[in-house]
Coordinates of C-alpha atoms and ligand atoms in Angstrom, one line a residue:
X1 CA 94.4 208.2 122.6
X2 CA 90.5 207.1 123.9
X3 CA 90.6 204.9 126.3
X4 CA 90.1 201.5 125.7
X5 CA 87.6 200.5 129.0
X6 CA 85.6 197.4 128.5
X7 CA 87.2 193.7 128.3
X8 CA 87.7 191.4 125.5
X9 CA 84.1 189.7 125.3
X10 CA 84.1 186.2 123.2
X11 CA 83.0 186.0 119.8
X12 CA 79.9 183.9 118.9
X13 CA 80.0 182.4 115.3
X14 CA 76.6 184.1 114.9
X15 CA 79.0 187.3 114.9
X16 CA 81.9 186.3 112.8
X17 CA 79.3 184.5 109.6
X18 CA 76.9 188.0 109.9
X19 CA 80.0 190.5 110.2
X20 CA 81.8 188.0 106.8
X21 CA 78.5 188.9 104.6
X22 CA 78.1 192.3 105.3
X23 CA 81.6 192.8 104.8
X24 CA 82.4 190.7 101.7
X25 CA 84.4 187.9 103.4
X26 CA 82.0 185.1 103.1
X27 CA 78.9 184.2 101.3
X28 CA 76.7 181.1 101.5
X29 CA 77.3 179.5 98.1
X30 CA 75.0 180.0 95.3
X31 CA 73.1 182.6 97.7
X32 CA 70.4 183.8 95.2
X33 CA 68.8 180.1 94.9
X34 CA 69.0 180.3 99.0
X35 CA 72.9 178.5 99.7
X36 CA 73.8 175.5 99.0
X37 CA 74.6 173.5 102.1
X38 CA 78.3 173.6 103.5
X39 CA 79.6 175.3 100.5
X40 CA 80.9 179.0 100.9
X41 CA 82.1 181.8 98.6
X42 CA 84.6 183.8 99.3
X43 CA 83.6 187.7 98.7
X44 CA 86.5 190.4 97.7
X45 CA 88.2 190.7 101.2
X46 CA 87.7 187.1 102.2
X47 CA 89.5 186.2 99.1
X48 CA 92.3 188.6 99.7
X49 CA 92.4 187.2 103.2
X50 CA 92.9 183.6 102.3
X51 CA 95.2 184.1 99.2
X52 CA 97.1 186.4 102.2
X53 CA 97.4 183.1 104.6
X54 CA 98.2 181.0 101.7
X55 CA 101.5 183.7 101.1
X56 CA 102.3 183.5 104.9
X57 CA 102.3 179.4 104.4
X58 CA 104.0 179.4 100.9
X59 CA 106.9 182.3 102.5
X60 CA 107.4 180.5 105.5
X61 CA 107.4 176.5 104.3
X62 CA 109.2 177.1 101.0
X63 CA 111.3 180.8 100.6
X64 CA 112.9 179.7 103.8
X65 CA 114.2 176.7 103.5
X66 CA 116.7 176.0 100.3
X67 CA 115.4 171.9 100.8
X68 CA 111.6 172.4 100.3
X69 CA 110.6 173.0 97.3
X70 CA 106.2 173.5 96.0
X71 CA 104.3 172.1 93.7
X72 CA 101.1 171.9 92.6
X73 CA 99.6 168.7 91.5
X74 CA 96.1 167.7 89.4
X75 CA 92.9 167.1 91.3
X76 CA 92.3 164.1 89.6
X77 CA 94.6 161.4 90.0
X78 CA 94.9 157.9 88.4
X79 CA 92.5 155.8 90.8
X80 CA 95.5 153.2 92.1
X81 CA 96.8 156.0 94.3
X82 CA 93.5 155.7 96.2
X83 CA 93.7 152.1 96.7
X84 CA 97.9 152.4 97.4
X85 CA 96.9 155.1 99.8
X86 CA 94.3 153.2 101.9
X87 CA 91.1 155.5 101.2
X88 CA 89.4 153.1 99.0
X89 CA 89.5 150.7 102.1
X90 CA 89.7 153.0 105.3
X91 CA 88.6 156.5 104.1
X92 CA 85.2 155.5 105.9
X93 CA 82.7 157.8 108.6
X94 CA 80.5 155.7 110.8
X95 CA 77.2 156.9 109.7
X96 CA 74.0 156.9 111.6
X97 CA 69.9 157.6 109.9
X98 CA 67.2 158.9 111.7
X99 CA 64.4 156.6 110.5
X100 CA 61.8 158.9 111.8
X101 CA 63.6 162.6 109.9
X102 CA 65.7 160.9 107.8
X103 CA 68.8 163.0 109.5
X104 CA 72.0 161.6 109.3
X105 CA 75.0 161.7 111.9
X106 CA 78.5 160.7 112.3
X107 CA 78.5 158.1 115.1
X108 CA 81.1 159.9 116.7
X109 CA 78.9 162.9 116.7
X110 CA 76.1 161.7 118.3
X111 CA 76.4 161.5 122.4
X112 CA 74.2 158.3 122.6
X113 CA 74.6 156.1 119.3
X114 CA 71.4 153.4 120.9
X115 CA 69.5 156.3 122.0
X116 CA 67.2 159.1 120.6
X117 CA 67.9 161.1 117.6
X118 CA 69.4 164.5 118.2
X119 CA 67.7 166.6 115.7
X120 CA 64.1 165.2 116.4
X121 CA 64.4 163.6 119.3
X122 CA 62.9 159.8 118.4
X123 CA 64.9 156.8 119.5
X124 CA 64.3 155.8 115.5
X125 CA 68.3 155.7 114.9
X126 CA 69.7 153.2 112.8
X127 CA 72.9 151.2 113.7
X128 CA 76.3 152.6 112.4
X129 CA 77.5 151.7 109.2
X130 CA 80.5 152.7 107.1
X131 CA 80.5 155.2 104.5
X132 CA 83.1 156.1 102.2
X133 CA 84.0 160.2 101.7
X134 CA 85.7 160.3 99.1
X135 CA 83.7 161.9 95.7
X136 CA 83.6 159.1 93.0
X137 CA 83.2 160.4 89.0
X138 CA 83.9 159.2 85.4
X139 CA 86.5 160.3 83.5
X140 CA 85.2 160.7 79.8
X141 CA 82.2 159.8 78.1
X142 CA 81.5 156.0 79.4
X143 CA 80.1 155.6 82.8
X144 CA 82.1 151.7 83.6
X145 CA 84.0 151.0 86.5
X146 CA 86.9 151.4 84.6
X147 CA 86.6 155.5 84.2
X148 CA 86.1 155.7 88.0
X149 CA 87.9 158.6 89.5
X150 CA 87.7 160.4 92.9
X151 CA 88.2 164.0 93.8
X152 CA 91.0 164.1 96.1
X153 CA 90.3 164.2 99.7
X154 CA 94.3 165.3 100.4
X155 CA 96.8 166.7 98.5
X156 CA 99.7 164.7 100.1
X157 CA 99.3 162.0 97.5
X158 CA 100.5 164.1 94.9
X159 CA 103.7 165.0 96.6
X160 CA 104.5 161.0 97.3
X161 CA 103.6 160.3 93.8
X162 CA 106.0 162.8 92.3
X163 CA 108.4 161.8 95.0
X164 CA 111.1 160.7 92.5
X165 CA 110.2 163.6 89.8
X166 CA 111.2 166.2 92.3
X167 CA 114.4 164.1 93.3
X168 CA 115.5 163.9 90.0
X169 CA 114.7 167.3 88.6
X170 CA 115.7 169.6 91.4
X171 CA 119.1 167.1 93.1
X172 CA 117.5 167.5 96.5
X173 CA 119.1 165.3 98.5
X174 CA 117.4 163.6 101.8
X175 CA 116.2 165.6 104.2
X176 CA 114.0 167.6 101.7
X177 CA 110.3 168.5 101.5
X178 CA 107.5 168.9 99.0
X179 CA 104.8 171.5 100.1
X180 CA 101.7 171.9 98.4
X181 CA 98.7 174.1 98.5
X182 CA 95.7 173.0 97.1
X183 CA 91.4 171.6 96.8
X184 CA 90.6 169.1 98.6
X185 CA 87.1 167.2 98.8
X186 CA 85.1 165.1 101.5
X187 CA 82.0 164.2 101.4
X188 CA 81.2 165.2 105.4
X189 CA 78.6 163.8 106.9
X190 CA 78.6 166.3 109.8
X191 CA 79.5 170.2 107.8
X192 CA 78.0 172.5 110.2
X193 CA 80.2 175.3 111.9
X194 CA 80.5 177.8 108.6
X195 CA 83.7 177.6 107.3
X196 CA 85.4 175.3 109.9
X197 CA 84.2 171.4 107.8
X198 CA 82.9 171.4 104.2
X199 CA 82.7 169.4 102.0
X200 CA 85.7 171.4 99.5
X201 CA 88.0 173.0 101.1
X202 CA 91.4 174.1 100.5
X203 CA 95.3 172.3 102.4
X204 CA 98.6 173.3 102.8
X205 CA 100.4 170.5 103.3
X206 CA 104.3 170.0 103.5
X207 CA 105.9 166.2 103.2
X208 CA 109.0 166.2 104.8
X209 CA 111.6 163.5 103.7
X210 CA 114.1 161.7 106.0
X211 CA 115.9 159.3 107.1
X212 CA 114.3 156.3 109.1
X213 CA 116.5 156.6 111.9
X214 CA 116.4 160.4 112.3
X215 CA 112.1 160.6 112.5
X216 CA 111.6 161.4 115.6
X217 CA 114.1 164.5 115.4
X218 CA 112.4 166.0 113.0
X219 CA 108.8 165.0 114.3
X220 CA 110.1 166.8 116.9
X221 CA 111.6 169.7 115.0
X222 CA 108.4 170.4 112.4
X223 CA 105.4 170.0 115.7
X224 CA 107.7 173.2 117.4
X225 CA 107.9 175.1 114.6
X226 CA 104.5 175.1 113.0
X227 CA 103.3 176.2 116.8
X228 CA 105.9 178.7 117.0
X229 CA 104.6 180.0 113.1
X230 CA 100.9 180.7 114.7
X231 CA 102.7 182.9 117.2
X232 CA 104.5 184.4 114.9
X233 CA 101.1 185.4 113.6
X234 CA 100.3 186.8 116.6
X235 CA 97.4 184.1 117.5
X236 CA 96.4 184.3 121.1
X237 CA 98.6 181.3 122.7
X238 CA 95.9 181.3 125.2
X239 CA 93.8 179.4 121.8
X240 CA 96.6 177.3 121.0
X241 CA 97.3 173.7 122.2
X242 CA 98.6 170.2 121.1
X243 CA 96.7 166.9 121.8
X244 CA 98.5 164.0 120.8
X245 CA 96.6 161.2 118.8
X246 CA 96.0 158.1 121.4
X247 CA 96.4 154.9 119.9
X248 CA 92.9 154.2 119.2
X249 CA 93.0 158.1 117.2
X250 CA 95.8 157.6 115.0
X251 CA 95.3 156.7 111.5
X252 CA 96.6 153.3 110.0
X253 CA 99.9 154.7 108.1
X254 CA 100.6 157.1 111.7
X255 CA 103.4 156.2 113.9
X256 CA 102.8 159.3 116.1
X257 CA 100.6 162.4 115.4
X258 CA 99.9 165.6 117.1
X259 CA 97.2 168.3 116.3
X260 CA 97.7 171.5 117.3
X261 CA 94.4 172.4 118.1
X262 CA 92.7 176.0 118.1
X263 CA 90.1 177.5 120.4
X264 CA 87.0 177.7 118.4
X265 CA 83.6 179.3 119.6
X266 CA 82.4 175.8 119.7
X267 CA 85.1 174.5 121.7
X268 CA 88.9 173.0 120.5
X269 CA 89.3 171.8 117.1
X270 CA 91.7 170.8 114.9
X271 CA 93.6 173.3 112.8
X272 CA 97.0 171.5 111.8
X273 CA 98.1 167.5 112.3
X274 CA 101.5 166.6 112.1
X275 CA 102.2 163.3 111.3
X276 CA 105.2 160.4 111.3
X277 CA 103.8 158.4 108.3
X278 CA 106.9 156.5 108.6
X279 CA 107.8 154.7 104.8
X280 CA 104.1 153.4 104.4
X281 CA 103.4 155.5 101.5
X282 CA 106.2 155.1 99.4
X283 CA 106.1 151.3 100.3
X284 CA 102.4 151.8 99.0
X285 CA 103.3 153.1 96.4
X286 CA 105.9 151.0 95.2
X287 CA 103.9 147.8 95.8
X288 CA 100.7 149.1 94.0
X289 CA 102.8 151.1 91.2
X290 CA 105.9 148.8 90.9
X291 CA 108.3 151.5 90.9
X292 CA 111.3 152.1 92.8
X293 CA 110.9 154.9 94.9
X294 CA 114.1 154.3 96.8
X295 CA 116.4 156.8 97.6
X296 CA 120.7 156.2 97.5
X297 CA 122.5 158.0 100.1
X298 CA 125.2 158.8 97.4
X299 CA 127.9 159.6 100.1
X300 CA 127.4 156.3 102.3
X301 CA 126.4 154.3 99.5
X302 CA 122.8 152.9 101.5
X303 CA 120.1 152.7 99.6
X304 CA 116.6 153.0 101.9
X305 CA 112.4 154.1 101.6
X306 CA 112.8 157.5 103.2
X307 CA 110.0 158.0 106.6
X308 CA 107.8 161.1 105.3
X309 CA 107.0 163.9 108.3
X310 CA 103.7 165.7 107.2
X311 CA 102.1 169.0 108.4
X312 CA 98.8 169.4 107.3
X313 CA 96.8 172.2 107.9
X314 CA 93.6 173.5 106.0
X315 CA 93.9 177.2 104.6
X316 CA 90.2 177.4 104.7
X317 CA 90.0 176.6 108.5
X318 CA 92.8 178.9 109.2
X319 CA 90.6 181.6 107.6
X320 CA 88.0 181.2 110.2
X321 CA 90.8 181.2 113.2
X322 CA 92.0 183.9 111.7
X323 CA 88.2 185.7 112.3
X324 CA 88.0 184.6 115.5
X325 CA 90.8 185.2 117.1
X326 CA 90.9 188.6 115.6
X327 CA 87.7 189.9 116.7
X328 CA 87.5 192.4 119.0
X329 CA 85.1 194.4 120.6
X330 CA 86.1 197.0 122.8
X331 CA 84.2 200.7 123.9
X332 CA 86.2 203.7 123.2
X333 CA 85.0 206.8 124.3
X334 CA 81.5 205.5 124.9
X335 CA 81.2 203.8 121.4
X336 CA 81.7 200.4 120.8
X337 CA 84.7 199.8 118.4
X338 CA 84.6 196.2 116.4
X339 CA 88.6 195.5 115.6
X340 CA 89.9 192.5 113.5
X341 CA 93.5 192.5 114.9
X342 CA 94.9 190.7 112.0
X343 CA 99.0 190.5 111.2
X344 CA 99.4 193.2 108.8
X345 CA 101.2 190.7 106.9
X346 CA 97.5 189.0 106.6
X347 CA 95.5 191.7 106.6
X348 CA 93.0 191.8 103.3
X349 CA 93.8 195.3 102.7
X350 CA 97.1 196.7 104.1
X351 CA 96.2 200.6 104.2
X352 CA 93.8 202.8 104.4
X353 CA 93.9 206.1 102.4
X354 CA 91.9 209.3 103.2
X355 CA 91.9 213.0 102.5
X356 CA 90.4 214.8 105.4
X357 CA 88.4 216.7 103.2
X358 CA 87.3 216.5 99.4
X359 CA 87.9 220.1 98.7
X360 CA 91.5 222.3 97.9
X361 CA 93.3 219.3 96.3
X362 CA 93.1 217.5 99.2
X363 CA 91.3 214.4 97.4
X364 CA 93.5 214.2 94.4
X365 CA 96.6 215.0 96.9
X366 CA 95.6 211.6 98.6
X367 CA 94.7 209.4 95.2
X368 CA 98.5 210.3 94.0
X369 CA 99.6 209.0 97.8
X370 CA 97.7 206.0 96.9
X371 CA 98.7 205.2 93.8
X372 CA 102.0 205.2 95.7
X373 CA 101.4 203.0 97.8
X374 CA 99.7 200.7 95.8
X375 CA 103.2 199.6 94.4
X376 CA 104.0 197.5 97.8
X377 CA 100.5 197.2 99.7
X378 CA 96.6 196.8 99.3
X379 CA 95.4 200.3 99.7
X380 CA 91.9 201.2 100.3
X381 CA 90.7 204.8 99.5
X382 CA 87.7 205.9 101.3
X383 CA 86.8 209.6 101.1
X384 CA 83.1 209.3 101.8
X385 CA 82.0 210.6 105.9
X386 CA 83.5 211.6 109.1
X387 CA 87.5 210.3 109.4
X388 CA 86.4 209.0 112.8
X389 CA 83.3 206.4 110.6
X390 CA 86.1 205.9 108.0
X391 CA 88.4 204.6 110.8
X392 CA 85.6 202.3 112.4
X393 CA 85.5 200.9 108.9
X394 CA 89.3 199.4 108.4
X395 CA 89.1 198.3 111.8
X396 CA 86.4 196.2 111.8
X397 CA 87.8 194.5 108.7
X398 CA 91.0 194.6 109.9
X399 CA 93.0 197.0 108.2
X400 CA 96.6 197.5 110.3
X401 CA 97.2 201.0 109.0
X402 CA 95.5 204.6 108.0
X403 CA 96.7 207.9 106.3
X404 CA 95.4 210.6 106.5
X405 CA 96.0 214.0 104.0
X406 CA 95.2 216.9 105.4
X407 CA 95.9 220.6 105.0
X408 CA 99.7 220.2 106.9
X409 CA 100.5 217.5 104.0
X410 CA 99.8 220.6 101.1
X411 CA 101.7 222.6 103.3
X412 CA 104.7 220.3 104.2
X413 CA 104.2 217.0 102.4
X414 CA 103.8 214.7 105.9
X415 CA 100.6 212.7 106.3
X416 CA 99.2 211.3 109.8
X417 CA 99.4 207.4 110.1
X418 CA 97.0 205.7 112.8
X419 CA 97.4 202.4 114.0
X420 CA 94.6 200.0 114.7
X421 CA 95.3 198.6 117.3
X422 CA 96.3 201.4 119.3
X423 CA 94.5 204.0 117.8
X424 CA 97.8 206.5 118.0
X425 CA 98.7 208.4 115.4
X426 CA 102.3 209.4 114.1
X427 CA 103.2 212.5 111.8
X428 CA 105.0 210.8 109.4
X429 CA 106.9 212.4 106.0
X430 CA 105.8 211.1 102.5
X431 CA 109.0 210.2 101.4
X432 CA 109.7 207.7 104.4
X433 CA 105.6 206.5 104.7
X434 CA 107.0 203.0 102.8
X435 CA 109.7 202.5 104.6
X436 CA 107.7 203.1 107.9
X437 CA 104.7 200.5 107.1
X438 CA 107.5 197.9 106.4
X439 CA 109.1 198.7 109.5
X440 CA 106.2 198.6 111.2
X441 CA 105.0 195.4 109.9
X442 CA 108.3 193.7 110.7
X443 CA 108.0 194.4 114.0
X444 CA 104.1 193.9 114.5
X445 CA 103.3 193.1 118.1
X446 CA 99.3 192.1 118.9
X447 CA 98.6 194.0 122.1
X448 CA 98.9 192.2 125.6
X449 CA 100.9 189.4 123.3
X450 CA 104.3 188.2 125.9
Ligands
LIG501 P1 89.0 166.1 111.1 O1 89.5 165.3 112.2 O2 88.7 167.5 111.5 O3 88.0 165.5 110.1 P2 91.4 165.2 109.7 O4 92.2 164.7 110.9 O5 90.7 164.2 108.9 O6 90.4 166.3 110.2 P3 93.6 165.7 107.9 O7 93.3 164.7 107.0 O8 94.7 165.6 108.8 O9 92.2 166.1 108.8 O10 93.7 167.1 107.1 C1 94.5 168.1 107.4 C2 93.8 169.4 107.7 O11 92.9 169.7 106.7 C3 93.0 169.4 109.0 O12 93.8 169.7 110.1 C4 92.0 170.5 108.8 O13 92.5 171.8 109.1 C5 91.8 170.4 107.3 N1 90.5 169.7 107.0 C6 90.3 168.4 107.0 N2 89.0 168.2 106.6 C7 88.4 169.4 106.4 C8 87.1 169.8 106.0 N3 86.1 168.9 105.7 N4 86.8 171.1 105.9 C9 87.8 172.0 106.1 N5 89.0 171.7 106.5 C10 89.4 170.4 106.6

């Protein structure tokens, strides 16, 4: 194995949105008329990569437990909710213009709110005033106030909404969640930082129903285990930490509310809130729709509005953790070696498959591997350069595992497997290469992780 002599350095975002273009993971939107501010595509591995996060969150918030159950609600919603919900009223930024360049800022944003401008420097700003993020359209042809609709800015209405649908179709019975993966849209003020705040963006959020008295439990429980599911991932915990909301932070339905917050290049950010919403949105709800949204405790006969615990966390910013923390730069032998040391259970493509050489069957030896393989992971074939170039090229985007054919496999049907992130390679036979990968996956360890 080379040795591995030069320390971690730390990315710059410069790095990770020049390494996601060349690479496929991210494009500016709509890049031939020259991007379209704060709006990204996702290319052909970033895709993979945040349909592979979305998997993690769907495995581990719904497959595990037998009392959460998904769905998947309409964008559009009828315009009450917004009102019931508070977002008509509250959903507000405090916005400050530039007079002078016509910039605008978030109030928060700006160090000094009565002092100069930050993007020309002119003391030209105006004073703050509120400005509502939600998108407003009409549905259908007539342009009144009474076709207004709004994009939602959070998918967690949809659950409360269909609170009662899920009760009665699926005889949950409280404690029981709703998770939900889905667009969401803000019109941000502030969107700079790539990925991390745009204006659409994608949420996975599950609503956790309980009982009054027992919220603080399972505050408790759902803040552990959302941590513990980033470790799991094998996210540096060194880039990990709560911050609990202080009273003037938490929103009006909150009775307490923690972030867990992530280590960006540009300092620590929200990636996940969990909330106590306590029984303000079914009350909402009730009040605004006149529906019962009660719930009867069948065995003790009480009937009550049941607290709602929420995780929230967007799938689009966990993308761009997922960059970051996963870059790696590293010199190997005198070369420098770029690695993204994504979970192989995230990983955009799972294996890498080469034949040392195109000649003496060799190539269509490795195509029939492949097409193995294919069945249970994302396979890459690559037979074009030196195997050492071809290497370089899963690790920078992140590919766990290689195979290799060479002439020992047309002699005794093995293959060699290399391993990112040590770079050691195993002899391993065809007939057990499934059965390894899995085995290996399950017990994935990020190097130096505790
Ligand atoms: P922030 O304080 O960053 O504006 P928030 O507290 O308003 O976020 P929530 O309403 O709790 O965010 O949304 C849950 C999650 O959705 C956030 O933790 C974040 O990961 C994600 N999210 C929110 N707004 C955006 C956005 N504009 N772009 C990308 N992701 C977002």
């Amino acid at each position: 194995m080379a040795a591995t002599d030069v320390p971690v350095t730390a990315v710059s975002m410069d790095t990770i949105v020049a390494l996601c273009k060349r690479r496929g993971f991210i494009y500016p939107s709509s890049d031939v008329y020259g991007g379209l501010a704060s709006a990204w595509d996702y290319g052909p591995l970033g895709a993979a990569l945040k349909n592979r996060l979305r998997d993690a969150w769907w495995r581990e918030m719904t497959q595990l437990h037998d009392n959460i159950v998904g769905i998947d609600a309409a964008i559009l919603m009828h315009p009450r909710v917004w009102e019931a919900s508070g977002h008509v009223e509250n959903f507000t930024d405090p916005l400050i213009d530039c007079r002078s360049c016509k910039a605008r800022f978030r109030a928060d944003h700006v160090d000094d709110p009565n002092g100069k401008c930050p993007q020309c420097g002119k003391p030209e700003l105006t004073p703050a005033r509120q400005f509502n993020l939600m998108f407003r359209t009409h549905l259908g042809p007539v342009q009144d106030a009474g076709s207004v609709v709004y994009l939602r800015p959070e998918t967690a209405q949809g659950s409360y909404v269909n609170f009662k649908n899920v009760l009665q179709s699926s005889r949950l019975k409280v404690p029981f969640g709703i998770a939900q993966v889905g667009k969401a849209f803000r019109n941000e003020i502030t969107t700079k930082s790539f990925i991390f705040r745009t204006c659409e963006f994608e949420q996975m959020e599950m609503q956790y129903f309980v009982h009054p008295s027992d919220d603080t439990k399972w505050f408790e429980h759902w803040k552990e285990r959302r941590f513990q599911y980033y470790l799991d991932l094998g996210i540096d915990p060194e880039n990990l930490r709560f911050h609990q909301h202080g009273p003037d932070e938490l929103a009006h339905y909150a009775r307490d509310a923690y972030d867990i917050r992530y280590r960006f290049p540009f300092g620590w950010q929200e990636l996940e809130g969990i909330h106590n919403r306590t029984d303000f949105d079914l009350k909402r709800h009730m009040e605004f729709a006149g529906k019962d949204l009660t719930y009867l405790d069948e065995s003790t006969r009480e009937r009550y509005v049941p607290f709602i615990i929420e995780t929230a966390v967007g799938l689009t910013r966990s993308v761009l953790m997922a960059l970051v923390d996963g870059y790696e730069e590293e010199q190997v032998g005198g070369e420098r070696r770029v690695v993204l040391r994504f979970h192989p259970r995230v990983a955009p493509i799972t294996v890498g498959v080469f034949p040392l050489v195109k000649k003496d069957g060799l190539a269509e030896r490795a195509r029939e591997i492949e097409a193995e393989l294919r069945e249970s992971f994302a396979t890459f074939y690559d037979q074009g350069g030196a195997i050492g170039r071809r290497y370089r090229r899963q690790d920078e985007i992140g590919t766990p595992y290689c195979v290799t054919i060479d002439y020992d496999t047309m002699a005794d049907d093995t293959v060699t497997l290399r391993f990112r992130d040590s770079m050691e390679q195993e002899r391993v036979g065809r007939r057990e290469l499934v059965a390894r990968l899995h085995e290996a996956t399950r017990g994935y360890r990020r190097p130096g992780a505790g």
